[in-house]
Coordinates of C-alpha atoms and ligand atoms in Angstrom, one line a residue:
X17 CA 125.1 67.2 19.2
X18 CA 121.6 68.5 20.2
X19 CA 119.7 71.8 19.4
X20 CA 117.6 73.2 22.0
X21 CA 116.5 76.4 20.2
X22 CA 112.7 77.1 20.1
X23 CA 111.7 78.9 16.5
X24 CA 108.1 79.3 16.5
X25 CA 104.9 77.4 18.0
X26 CA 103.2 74.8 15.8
X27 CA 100.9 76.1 13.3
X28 CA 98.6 73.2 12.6
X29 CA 97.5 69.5 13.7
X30 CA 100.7 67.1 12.8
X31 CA 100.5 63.3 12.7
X32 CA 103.3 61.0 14.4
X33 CA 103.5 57.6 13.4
X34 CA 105.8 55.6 16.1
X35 CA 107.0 51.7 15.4
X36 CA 108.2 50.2 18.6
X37 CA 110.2 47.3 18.7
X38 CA 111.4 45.3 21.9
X39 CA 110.1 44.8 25.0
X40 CA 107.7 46.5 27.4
X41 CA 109.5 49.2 28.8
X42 CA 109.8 50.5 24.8
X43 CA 106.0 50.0 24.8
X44 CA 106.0 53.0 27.9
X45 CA 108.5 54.8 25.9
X46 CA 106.8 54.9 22.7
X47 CA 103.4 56.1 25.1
X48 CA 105.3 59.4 26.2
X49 CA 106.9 59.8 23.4
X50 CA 103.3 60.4 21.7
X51 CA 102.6 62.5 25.1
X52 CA 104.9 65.1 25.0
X53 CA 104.5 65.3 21.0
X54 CA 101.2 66.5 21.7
X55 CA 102.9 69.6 22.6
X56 CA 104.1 70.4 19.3
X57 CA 100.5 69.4 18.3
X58 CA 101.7 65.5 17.1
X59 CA 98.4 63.3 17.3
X60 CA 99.1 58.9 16.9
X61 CA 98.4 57.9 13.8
X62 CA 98.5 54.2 12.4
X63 CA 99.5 55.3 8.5
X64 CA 102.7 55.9 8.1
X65 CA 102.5 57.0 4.7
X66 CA 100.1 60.0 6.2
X67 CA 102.9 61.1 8.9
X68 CA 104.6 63.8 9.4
X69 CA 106.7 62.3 12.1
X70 CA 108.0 58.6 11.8
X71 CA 109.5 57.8 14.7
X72 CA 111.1 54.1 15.0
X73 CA 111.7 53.2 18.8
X74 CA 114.5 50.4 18.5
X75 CA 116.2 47.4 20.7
X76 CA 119.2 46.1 20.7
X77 CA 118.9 43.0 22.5
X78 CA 118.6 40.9 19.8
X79 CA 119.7 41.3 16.2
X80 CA 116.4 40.0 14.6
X81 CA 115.2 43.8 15.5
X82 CA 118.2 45.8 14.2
X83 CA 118.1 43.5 11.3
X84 CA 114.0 44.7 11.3
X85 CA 115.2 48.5 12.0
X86 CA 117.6 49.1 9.0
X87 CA 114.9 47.3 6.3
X88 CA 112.5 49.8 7.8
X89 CA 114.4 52.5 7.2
X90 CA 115.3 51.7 3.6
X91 CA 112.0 51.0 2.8
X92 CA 111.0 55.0 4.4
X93 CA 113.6 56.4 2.3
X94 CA 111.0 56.8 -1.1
X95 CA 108.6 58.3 1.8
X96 CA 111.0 60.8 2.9
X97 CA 112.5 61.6 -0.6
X98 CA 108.7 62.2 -2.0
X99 CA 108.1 64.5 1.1
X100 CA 111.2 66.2 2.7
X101 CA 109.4 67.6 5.5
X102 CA 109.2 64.3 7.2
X103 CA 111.0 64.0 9.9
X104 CA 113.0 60.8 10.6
X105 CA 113.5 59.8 13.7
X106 CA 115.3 56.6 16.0
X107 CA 114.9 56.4 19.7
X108 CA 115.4 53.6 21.7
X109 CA 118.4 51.2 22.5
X110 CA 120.0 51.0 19.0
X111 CA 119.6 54.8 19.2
X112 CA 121.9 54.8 22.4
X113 CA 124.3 52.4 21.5
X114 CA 125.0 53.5 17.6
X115 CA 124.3 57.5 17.8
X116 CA 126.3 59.7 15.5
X117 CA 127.5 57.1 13.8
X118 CA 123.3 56.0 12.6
X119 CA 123.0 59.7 11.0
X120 CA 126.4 59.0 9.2
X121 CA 125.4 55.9 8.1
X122 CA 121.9 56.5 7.4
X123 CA 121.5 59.8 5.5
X124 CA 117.9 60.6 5.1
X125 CA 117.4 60.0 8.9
X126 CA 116.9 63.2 10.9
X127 CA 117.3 62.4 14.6
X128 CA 119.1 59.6 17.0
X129 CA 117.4 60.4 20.2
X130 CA 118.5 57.5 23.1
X131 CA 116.3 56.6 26.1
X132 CA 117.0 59.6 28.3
X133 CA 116.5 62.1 26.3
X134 CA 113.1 61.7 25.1
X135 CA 111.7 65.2 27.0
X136 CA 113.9 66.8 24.6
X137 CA 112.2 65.0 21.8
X138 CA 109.7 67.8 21.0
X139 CA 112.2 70.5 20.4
X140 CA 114.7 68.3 18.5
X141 CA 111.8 67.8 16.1
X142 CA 110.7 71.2 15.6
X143 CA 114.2 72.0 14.9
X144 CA 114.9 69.4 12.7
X145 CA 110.9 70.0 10.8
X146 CA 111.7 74.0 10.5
X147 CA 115.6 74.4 10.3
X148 CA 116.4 70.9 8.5
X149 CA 119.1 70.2 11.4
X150 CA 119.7 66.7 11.9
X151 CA 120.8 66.2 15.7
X152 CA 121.8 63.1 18.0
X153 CA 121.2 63.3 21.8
X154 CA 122.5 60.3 23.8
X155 CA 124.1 61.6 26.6
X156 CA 122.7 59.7 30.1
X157 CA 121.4 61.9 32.6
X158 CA 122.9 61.1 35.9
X159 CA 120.7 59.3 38.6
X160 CA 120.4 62.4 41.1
X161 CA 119.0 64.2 37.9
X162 CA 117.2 61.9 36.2
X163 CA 113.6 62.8 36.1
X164 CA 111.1 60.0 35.2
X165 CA 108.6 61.8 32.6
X166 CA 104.9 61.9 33.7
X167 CA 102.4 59.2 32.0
X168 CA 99.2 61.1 31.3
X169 CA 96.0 59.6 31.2
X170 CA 95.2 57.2 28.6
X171 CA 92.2 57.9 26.5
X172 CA 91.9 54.9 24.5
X173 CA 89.7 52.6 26.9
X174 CA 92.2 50.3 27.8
X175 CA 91.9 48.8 31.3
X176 CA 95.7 47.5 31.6
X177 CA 98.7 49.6 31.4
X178 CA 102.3 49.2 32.4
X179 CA 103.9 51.6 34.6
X180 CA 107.6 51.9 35.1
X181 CA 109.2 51.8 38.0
X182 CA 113.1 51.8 37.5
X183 CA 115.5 52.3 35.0
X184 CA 118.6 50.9 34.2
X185 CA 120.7 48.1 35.1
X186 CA 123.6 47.2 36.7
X187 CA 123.9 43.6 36.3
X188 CA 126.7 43.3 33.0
X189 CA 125.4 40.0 32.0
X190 CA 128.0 39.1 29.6
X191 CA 125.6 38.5 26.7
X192 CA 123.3 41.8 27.3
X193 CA 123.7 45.3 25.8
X194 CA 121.1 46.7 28.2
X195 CA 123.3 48.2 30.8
X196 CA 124.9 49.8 28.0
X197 CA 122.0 51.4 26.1
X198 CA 119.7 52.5 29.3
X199 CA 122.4 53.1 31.8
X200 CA 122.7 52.5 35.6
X201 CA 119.6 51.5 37.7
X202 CA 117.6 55.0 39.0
X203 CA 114.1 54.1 40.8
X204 CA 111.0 56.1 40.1
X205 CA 110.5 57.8 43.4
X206 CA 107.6 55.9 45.6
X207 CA 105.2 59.0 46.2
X208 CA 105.5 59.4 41.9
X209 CA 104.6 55.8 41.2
X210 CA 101.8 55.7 43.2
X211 CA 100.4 59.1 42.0
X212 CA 100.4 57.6 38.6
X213 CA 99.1 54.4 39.6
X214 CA 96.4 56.4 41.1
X215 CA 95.7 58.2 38.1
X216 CA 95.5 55.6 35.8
X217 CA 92.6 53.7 38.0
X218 CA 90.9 57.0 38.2
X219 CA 91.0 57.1 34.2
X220 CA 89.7 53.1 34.3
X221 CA 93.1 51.2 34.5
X222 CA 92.0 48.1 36.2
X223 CA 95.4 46.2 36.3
X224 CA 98.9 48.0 36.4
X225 CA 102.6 46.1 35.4
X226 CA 105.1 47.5 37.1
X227 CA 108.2 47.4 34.7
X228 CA 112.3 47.6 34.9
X229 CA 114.9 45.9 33.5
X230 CA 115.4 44.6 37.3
X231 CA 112.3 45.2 39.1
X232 CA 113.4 43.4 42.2
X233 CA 116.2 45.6 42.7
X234 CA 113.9 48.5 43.0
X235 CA 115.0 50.8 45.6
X236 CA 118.7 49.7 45.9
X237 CA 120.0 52.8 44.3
X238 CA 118.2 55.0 46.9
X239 CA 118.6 52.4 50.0
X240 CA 121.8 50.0 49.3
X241 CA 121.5 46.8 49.9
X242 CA 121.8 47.2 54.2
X243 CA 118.1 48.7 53.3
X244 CA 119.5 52.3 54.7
X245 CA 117.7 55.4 53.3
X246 CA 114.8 56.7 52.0
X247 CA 112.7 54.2 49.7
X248 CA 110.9 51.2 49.7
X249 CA 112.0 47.8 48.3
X250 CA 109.8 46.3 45.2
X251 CA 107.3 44.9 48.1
X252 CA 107.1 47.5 50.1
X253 CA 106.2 49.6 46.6
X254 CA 103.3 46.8 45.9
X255 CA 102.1 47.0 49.5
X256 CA 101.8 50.7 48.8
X257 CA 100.1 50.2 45.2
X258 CA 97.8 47.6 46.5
X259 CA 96.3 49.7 49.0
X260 CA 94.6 51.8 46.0
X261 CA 91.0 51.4 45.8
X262 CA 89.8 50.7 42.2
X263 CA 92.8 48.6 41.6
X264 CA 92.4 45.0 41.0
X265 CA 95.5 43.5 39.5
X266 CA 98.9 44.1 39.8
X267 CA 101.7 42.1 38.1
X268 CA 105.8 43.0 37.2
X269 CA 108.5 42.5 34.7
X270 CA 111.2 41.6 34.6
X271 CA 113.3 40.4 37.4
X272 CA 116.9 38.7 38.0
X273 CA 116.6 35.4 40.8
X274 CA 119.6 37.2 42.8
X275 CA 117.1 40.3 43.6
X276 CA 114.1 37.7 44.5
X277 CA 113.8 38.5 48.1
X278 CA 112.3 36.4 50.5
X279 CA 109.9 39.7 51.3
X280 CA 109.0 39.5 47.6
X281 CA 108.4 36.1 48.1
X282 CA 105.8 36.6 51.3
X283 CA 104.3 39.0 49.0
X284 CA 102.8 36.7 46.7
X285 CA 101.2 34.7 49.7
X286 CA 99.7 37.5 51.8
X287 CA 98.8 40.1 49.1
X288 CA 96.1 38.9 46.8
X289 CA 96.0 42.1 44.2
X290 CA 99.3 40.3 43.3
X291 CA 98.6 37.9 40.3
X292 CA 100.0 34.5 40.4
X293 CA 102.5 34.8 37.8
X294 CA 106.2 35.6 38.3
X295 CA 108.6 35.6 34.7
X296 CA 112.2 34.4 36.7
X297 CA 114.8 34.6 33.8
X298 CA 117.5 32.1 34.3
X299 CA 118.9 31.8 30.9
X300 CA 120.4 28.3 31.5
X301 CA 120.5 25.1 33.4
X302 CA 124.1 24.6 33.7
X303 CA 126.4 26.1 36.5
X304 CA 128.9 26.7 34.1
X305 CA 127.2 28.3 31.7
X306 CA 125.6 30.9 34.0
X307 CA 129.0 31.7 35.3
X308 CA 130.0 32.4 31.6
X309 CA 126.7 34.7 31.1
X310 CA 128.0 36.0 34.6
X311 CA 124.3 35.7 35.9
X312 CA 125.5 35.4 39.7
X313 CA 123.1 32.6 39.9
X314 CA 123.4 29.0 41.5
X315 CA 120.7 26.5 40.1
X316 CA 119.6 25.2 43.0
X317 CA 119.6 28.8 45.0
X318 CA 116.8 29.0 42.1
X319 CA 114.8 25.7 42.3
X320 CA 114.3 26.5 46.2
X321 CA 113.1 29.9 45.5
X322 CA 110.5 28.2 43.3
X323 CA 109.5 26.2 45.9
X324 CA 109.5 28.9 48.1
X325 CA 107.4 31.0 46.0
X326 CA 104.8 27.7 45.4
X327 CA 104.4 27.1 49.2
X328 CA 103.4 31.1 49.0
X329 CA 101.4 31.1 46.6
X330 CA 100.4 26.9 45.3
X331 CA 99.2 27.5 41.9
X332 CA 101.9 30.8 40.6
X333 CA 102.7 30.1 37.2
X334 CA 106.1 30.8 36.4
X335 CA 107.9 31.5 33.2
X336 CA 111.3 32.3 32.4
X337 CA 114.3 33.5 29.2
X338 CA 116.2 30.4 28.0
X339 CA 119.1 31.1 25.8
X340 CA 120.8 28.1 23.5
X341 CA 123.8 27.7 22.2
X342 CA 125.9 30.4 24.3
X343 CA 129.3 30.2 23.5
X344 CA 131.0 27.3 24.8
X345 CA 127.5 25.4 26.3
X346 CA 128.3 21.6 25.4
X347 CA 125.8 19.4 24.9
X348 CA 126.4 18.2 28.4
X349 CA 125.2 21.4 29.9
X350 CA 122.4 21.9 27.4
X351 CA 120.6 18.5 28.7
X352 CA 120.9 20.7 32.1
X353 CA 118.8 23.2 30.8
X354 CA 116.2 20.6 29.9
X355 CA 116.6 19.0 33.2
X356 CA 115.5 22.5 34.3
X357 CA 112.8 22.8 32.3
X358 CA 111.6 19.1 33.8
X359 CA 111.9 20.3 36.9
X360 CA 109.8 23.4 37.4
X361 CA 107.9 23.2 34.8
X362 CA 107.3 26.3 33.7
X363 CA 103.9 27.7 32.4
X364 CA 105.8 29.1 29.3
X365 CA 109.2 30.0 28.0
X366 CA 110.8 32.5 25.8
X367 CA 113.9 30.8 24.3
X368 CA 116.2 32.3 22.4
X369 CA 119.3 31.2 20.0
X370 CA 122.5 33.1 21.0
X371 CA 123.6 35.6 18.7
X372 CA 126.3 38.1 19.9
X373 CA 126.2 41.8 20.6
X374 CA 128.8 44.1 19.7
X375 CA 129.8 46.1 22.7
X376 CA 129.4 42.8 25.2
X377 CA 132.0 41.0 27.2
X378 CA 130.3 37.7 25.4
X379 CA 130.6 39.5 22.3
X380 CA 134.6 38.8 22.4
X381 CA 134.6 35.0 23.2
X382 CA 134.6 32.9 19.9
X383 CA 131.0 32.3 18.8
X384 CA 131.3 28.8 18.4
X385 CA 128.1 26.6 17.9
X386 CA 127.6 26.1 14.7
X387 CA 124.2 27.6 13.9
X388 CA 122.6 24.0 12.7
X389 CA 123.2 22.8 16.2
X390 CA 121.5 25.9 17.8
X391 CA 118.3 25.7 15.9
X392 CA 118.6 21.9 16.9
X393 CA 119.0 22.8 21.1
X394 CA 116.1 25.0 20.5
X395 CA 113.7 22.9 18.8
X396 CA 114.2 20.5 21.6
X397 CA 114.1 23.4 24.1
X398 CA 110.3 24.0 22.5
X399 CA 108.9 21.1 22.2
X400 CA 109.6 20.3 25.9
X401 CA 107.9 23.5 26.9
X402 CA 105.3 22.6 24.6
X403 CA 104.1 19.4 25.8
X404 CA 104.7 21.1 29.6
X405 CA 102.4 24.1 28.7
X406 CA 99.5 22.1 26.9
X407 CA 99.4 20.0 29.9
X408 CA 99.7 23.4 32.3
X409 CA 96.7 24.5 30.0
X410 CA 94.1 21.5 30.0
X411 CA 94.1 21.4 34.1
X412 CA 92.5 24.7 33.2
X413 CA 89.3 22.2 31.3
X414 CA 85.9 23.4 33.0
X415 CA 87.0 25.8 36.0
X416 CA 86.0 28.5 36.6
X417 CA 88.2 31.4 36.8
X418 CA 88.5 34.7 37.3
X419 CA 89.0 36.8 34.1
X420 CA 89.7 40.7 33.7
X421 CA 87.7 41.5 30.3
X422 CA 90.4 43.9 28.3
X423 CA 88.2 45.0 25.0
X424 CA 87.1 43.1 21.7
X425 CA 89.5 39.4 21.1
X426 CA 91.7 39.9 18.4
X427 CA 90.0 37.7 15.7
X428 CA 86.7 40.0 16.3
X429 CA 88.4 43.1 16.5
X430 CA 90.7 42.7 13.4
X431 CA 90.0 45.8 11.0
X432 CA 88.3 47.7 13.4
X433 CA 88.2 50.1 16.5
X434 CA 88.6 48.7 19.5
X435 CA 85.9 48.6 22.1
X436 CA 83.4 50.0 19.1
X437 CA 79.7 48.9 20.0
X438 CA 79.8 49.0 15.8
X439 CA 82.0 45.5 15.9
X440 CA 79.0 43.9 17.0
X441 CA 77.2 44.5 13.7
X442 CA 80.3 44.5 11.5
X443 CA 81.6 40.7 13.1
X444 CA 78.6 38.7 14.6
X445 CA 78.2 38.0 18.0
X446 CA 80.8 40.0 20.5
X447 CA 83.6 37.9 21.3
X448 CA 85.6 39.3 24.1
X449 CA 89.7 38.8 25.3
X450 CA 90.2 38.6 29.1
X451 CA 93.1 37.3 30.9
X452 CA 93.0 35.1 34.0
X453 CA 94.8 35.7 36.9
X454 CA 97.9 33.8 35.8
X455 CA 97.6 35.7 32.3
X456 CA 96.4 33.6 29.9
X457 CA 93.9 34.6 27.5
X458 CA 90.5 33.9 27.3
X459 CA 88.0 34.6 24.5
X460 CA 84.3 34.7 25.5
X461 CA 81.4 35.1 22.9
X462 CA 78.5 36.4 24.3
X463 CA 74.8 37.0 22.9
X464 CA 75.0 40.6 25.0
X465 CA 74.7 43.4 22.9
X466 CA 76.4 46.2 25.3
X467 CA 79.1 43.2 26.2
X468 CA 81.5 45.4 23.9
X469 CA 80.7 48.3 25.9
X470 CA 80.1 47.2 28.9
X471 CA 82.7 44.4 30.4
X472 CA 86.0 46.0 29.3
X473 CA 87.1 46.2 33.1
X474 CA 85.0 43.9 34.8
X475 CA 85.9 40.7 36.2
X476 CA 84.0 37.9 35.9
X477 CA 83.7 33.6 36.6
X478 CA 84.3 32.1 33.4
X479 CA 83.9 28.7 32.4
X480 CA 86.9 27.3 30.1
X481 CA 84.8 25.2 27.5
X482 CA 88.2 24.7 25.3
X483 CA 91.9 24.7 25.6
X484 CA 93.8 26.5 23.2
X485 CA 97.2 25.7 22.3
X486 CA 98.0 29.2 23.8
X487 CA 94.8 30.3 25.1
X488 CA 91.2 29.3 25.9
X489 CA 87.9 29.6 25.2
X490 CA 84.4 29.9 27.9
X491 CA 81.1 31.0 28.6
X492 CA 80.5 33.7 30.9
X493 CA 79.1 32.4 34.8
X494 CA 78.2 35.4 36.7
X495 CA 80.4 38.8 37.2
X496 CA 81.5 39.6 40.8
Ligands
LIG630 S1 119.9 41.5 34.5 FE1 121.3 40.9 32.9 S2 120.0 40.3 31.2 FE2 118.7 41.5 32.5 S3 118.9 43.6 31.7 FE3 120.5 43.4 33.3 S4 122.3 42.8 32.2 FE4 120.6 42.4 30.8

C-alpha cells in the first residue's frame, strides 16, 4: 500500500545514492529517478556510506542480479542500523515482481517501488524519512494513463544519452519475466520523444539510443498492426529524429526479428544519422528450440533479414542474445546455434546459460541440463564468437574511421572527474574514448592540452594503429 501524504518541504540538501542493475532502460530509470529526487532536494552521490537515500534499481532477468541485490542489502543493513534515518529503497523489476512480499522478507528495507510508479517516488520517501512508514507501490498504470516522465537536461558533459521510447512488452517469451515486471507495451507519444531529443542536442547530446524492450514494435499499441491511427512506426520516429539539426548519431535497443520491418530495414540504407549496428536477439539456432522459448521466429525468416539488412546497409555490424542449455536443447540443436553463429557472423554476442525464472511458462518445464554441460555449450558458444570478433576487429587495422569522442578513456580517467582539464596533469598525456560508427571503442592519446576539454562531442578520422581484443587504439587524422 502507498502513502501519498505530503508532511512538510525539505529542510536541507540530502544525498541519494542509486545502484542500478540490468539493462539500459534501468540506466533511464535510475536518471529520473535522481531527477524528480531533486525535488525533495536529493543530489547523486557516489558514497553510499554518506547517503541519506540508497536506492537499489533491480532486474529480474537473470538471477546473477537478484543473487547481487539481496547480498547488497545485507551488507546495507549495519548502514541502516548505525543511521535509521536512511531510507531504503528497491525499484526496478525485482521490485515489481516480489513487492510486499521484499518488505516482509527484508525488514530494514523501507520502500518497494516498481517501474511505474517512480513519479511517486519523491513522496513515498518523504513519508517513509519523516513518518517511518514503510510502503510498496506496484500497481501498473494502464496505457491510456500512462505518462512517460520528462528527462531533464543532463549536466554532466556527456554527449550520448539514451532516450526511451516504449514500454512494455507483449511478447511472453517463455523464458522472460519482462512482460511481467514492466507490463504491456505503451509508446512514448512522437511529438514527446522528439521534444526530448531536441533538448538533449540543445544541452550537447551528440548521439541519442532510442530504448524499449521491443523497439520495433514502437507504435503498434497506438496504430495496430493494419498501421491505422495516430503514430508513427519505429522508422517513421527515426525519420522524424533525424531531421534535428545538431544530431549526429542515432542507434536503438532492443528489438525482436518478428517486428524488423522491411521499412526498418530501408532505414538503415537511406538514412545515414542511423549507425550501422543493429543488436537482433534470436536466442537460438534451432527451430525447435525457438518454438519452446515461443520466440515466433523461423531461422531462415532471420538469415534473409540479415541479408536484407547488409544489401542496405554492406558493412552493419550485427550482434545478438544467445541462450544455452534451455530446457530440452539437445546437443543436436545446440550445433544449430553454432551453425548460426557461422553463418552471420556476428560482430559480438551476449550469451547466456539458462537459468529459470519463477513466474515464467519456462519456469515450469523440468530444468534439465546438467549445469556442467551448460558451461560446456557456452564455452564453445565463446570461443566461436571470439575468433569471429577478433577477425571482425583486425579488418578495422589502419582505416580511418569516423569516431564520436565521449570524454576521458577509462584507464585515464580512473579516480577522477570526468572530462576534468586536471586529468591531464594528474595521468600524462590525454587519452580519449570514442566510439566508431558501428560502436566500438577507440582510445586516442593526444599531445593536445585542451583535447579533454575540447573533443568530447566532436567527430573525427582516426587512424586504428592497434586492435584490441575488444577495442582499438589510433592517432587522430583531422576532425570534420
Ligand atoms: S521480446 Fe521476449 S525476451 Fe524480449 S522482453 Fe519481450 S518477452 Fe522478454
Amino acid at each position: 500500500m502507498m502513502h501519498t501524504e505530503l508532511t512538510s518541504t525539505p529542510d536541507r540538501q540530502r544525498f541519494v545514492y542509486i545502484e542500478t542493475m540490468g539493462c539500459q532502460m534501468n540506466v533511464y530509470d535510475s536518471e529520473r529517478m535522481g531527477e524528480v529526487l531533486s525535488s525533495e532536494q536529493y543530489a547523486p552521490t557516489d558514497d553510499r556510506s554518506t547517503a541519506d537515500l540508497i536506492i537499489i534499481n533491480t532486474c529480474s532477468v537473470r538471477d546473477k542480479s537478484e543473487h547481487k541485490m539481496v547480498s547488497m542489502l545485507g551488507k546495507l543493513r549495519p548502514l541502516k542500523e548505525h543511521n535509521p534515518e536512511l531510507v531504503l529503497a528497491v525499484s526496478g523489476c525485482v521490485a515489481q515482481q516480489e513487492g510486499e512480499k521484499l518488505l516482509k522478507r527484508v525488514p530494514h528495507l523501507d520502500l518497494v517501488v516498481g517501474p511505474d510508479q517512480i513519479a511517486d517516488l519523491p513522496v513515498m520517501v518523504r513519508n517513509a524519512r519523516e513518518q517511518r512508514s514503510r510502503a510498496t507501490a506496484t500497481r501498473f498504470i494502464h496505457k491510456n494513463d500512462y505518462e512517460f516522465i520528462e528527462a531533464q537536461a543532463p549536466a554532466d558533459g556527456r554527449v550520448t544519452s539514451f532516450v526511451t521510447v516504449m514500454k512494455g512488452c507483449n511478447k511472453f517469451c517463455s523464458f522472460c519475466i519482462v512482460p511481467s515486471t514492466r507490463g504491456r507495451e505503451v509508446s512514448k507519444p512522437s511529438d514527446k520523444v522528439v521534444s526530448e531529443v531536441q533538448m538533449l542536442v540543445d544541452s550537447g547530446i551528440r548521439e541519442v539510443t532510442l530504448l524499449g524492450q521491443n523497439v520495433n514494435s514502437y507504435g503498434l499499441d497506438k496504430r495496430g498492426r493494419k498501421g491505422v491511427g495516430g503514430e508513427l512506426d519505429f522508422s517513421g520516429l527515426i525519420d522524424r529524429i533525424a531531421a534535428i539539426d545538431g544530431l549526429e548519431r542515432i542507434r536503438f535497443t532492443t528489438s525482436h526479428p518478428m517486428d524488423c520491418s522491411d521499412r526498418l530495414i530501408d532505414a538503415f540504407g537511406r538514412q545515414p544519422k542511423l549507425m550501422p549496428w543493429f543488436h537482433l536477439p534470436i536466442q537460438s539456432g534451432s527451430e525447435r528450440v525457438l518454438r519452446m522459448m515461443r520466440r515466433r521466429t523461423i531461422v531462415e525468416d532471420y538469415v534473409d533479414r540479415i541479408e536484407r539488412l547488409r544489401k542496405a546497409r554492406p558493412d552493419i555490424a550485427m550482434s545478438t542474445d544467445i541462450i544455452v542449455g534451455f530446457p530440452g536443447e539437445s546437443r543436436a540443436d545446440f550445433e544449430q546455434t553454432l551453425e548460426l553463429l557461422r553463418r552471420v557472423r556476428y560482430s559480438s554476442i551476449y550469451a547466456f546459460i539458462y537459468s529459470p525464472r519463477p513466474g515464467t511458462a519456462a519456469a515450469r518445464i523440468e530444468d534439465d541440463i546438467p549445469l556442467a554441460e551448460k558451461k560446456e555449450r557456452l564455452y564453445a558458444v565463446q570461443q566461436l564468437q571470439n575468433a569471429v570478433t577478433a577477425k571482425w576487429l583486425q579488418s578495422f587495422d589502419g582505416a580511418e574511421l569516423d569516431v564520436l569522442f565521449e570524454g576521458p578513456s577509462r584507464l585515464h580517467s580512473r579516480g577522477q572527474k570526468s572530462n576534468s582539464i586536471v586529468a591531464r596533469a594528474v595521468g600524462g598525456p590525454p587519452q580519449l574514448m570514442g566510439r566508431t560508427p558501428h560502436n566500438v571503442k577507440v582510445n586516442v592519446e593526444t599531445t593536445d592540452f585542451y583535447a579533454l576539454r575540447d573533443w568530447p562531442g566532436q567527430i573525427a578520422k582516426v587512424r586504428i594503429d592497434h586492435v584490441g581484443n575488444h577495442s582499438l587504439n589510433g592517432s587522430l587524422v583531422a576532425f570534420r
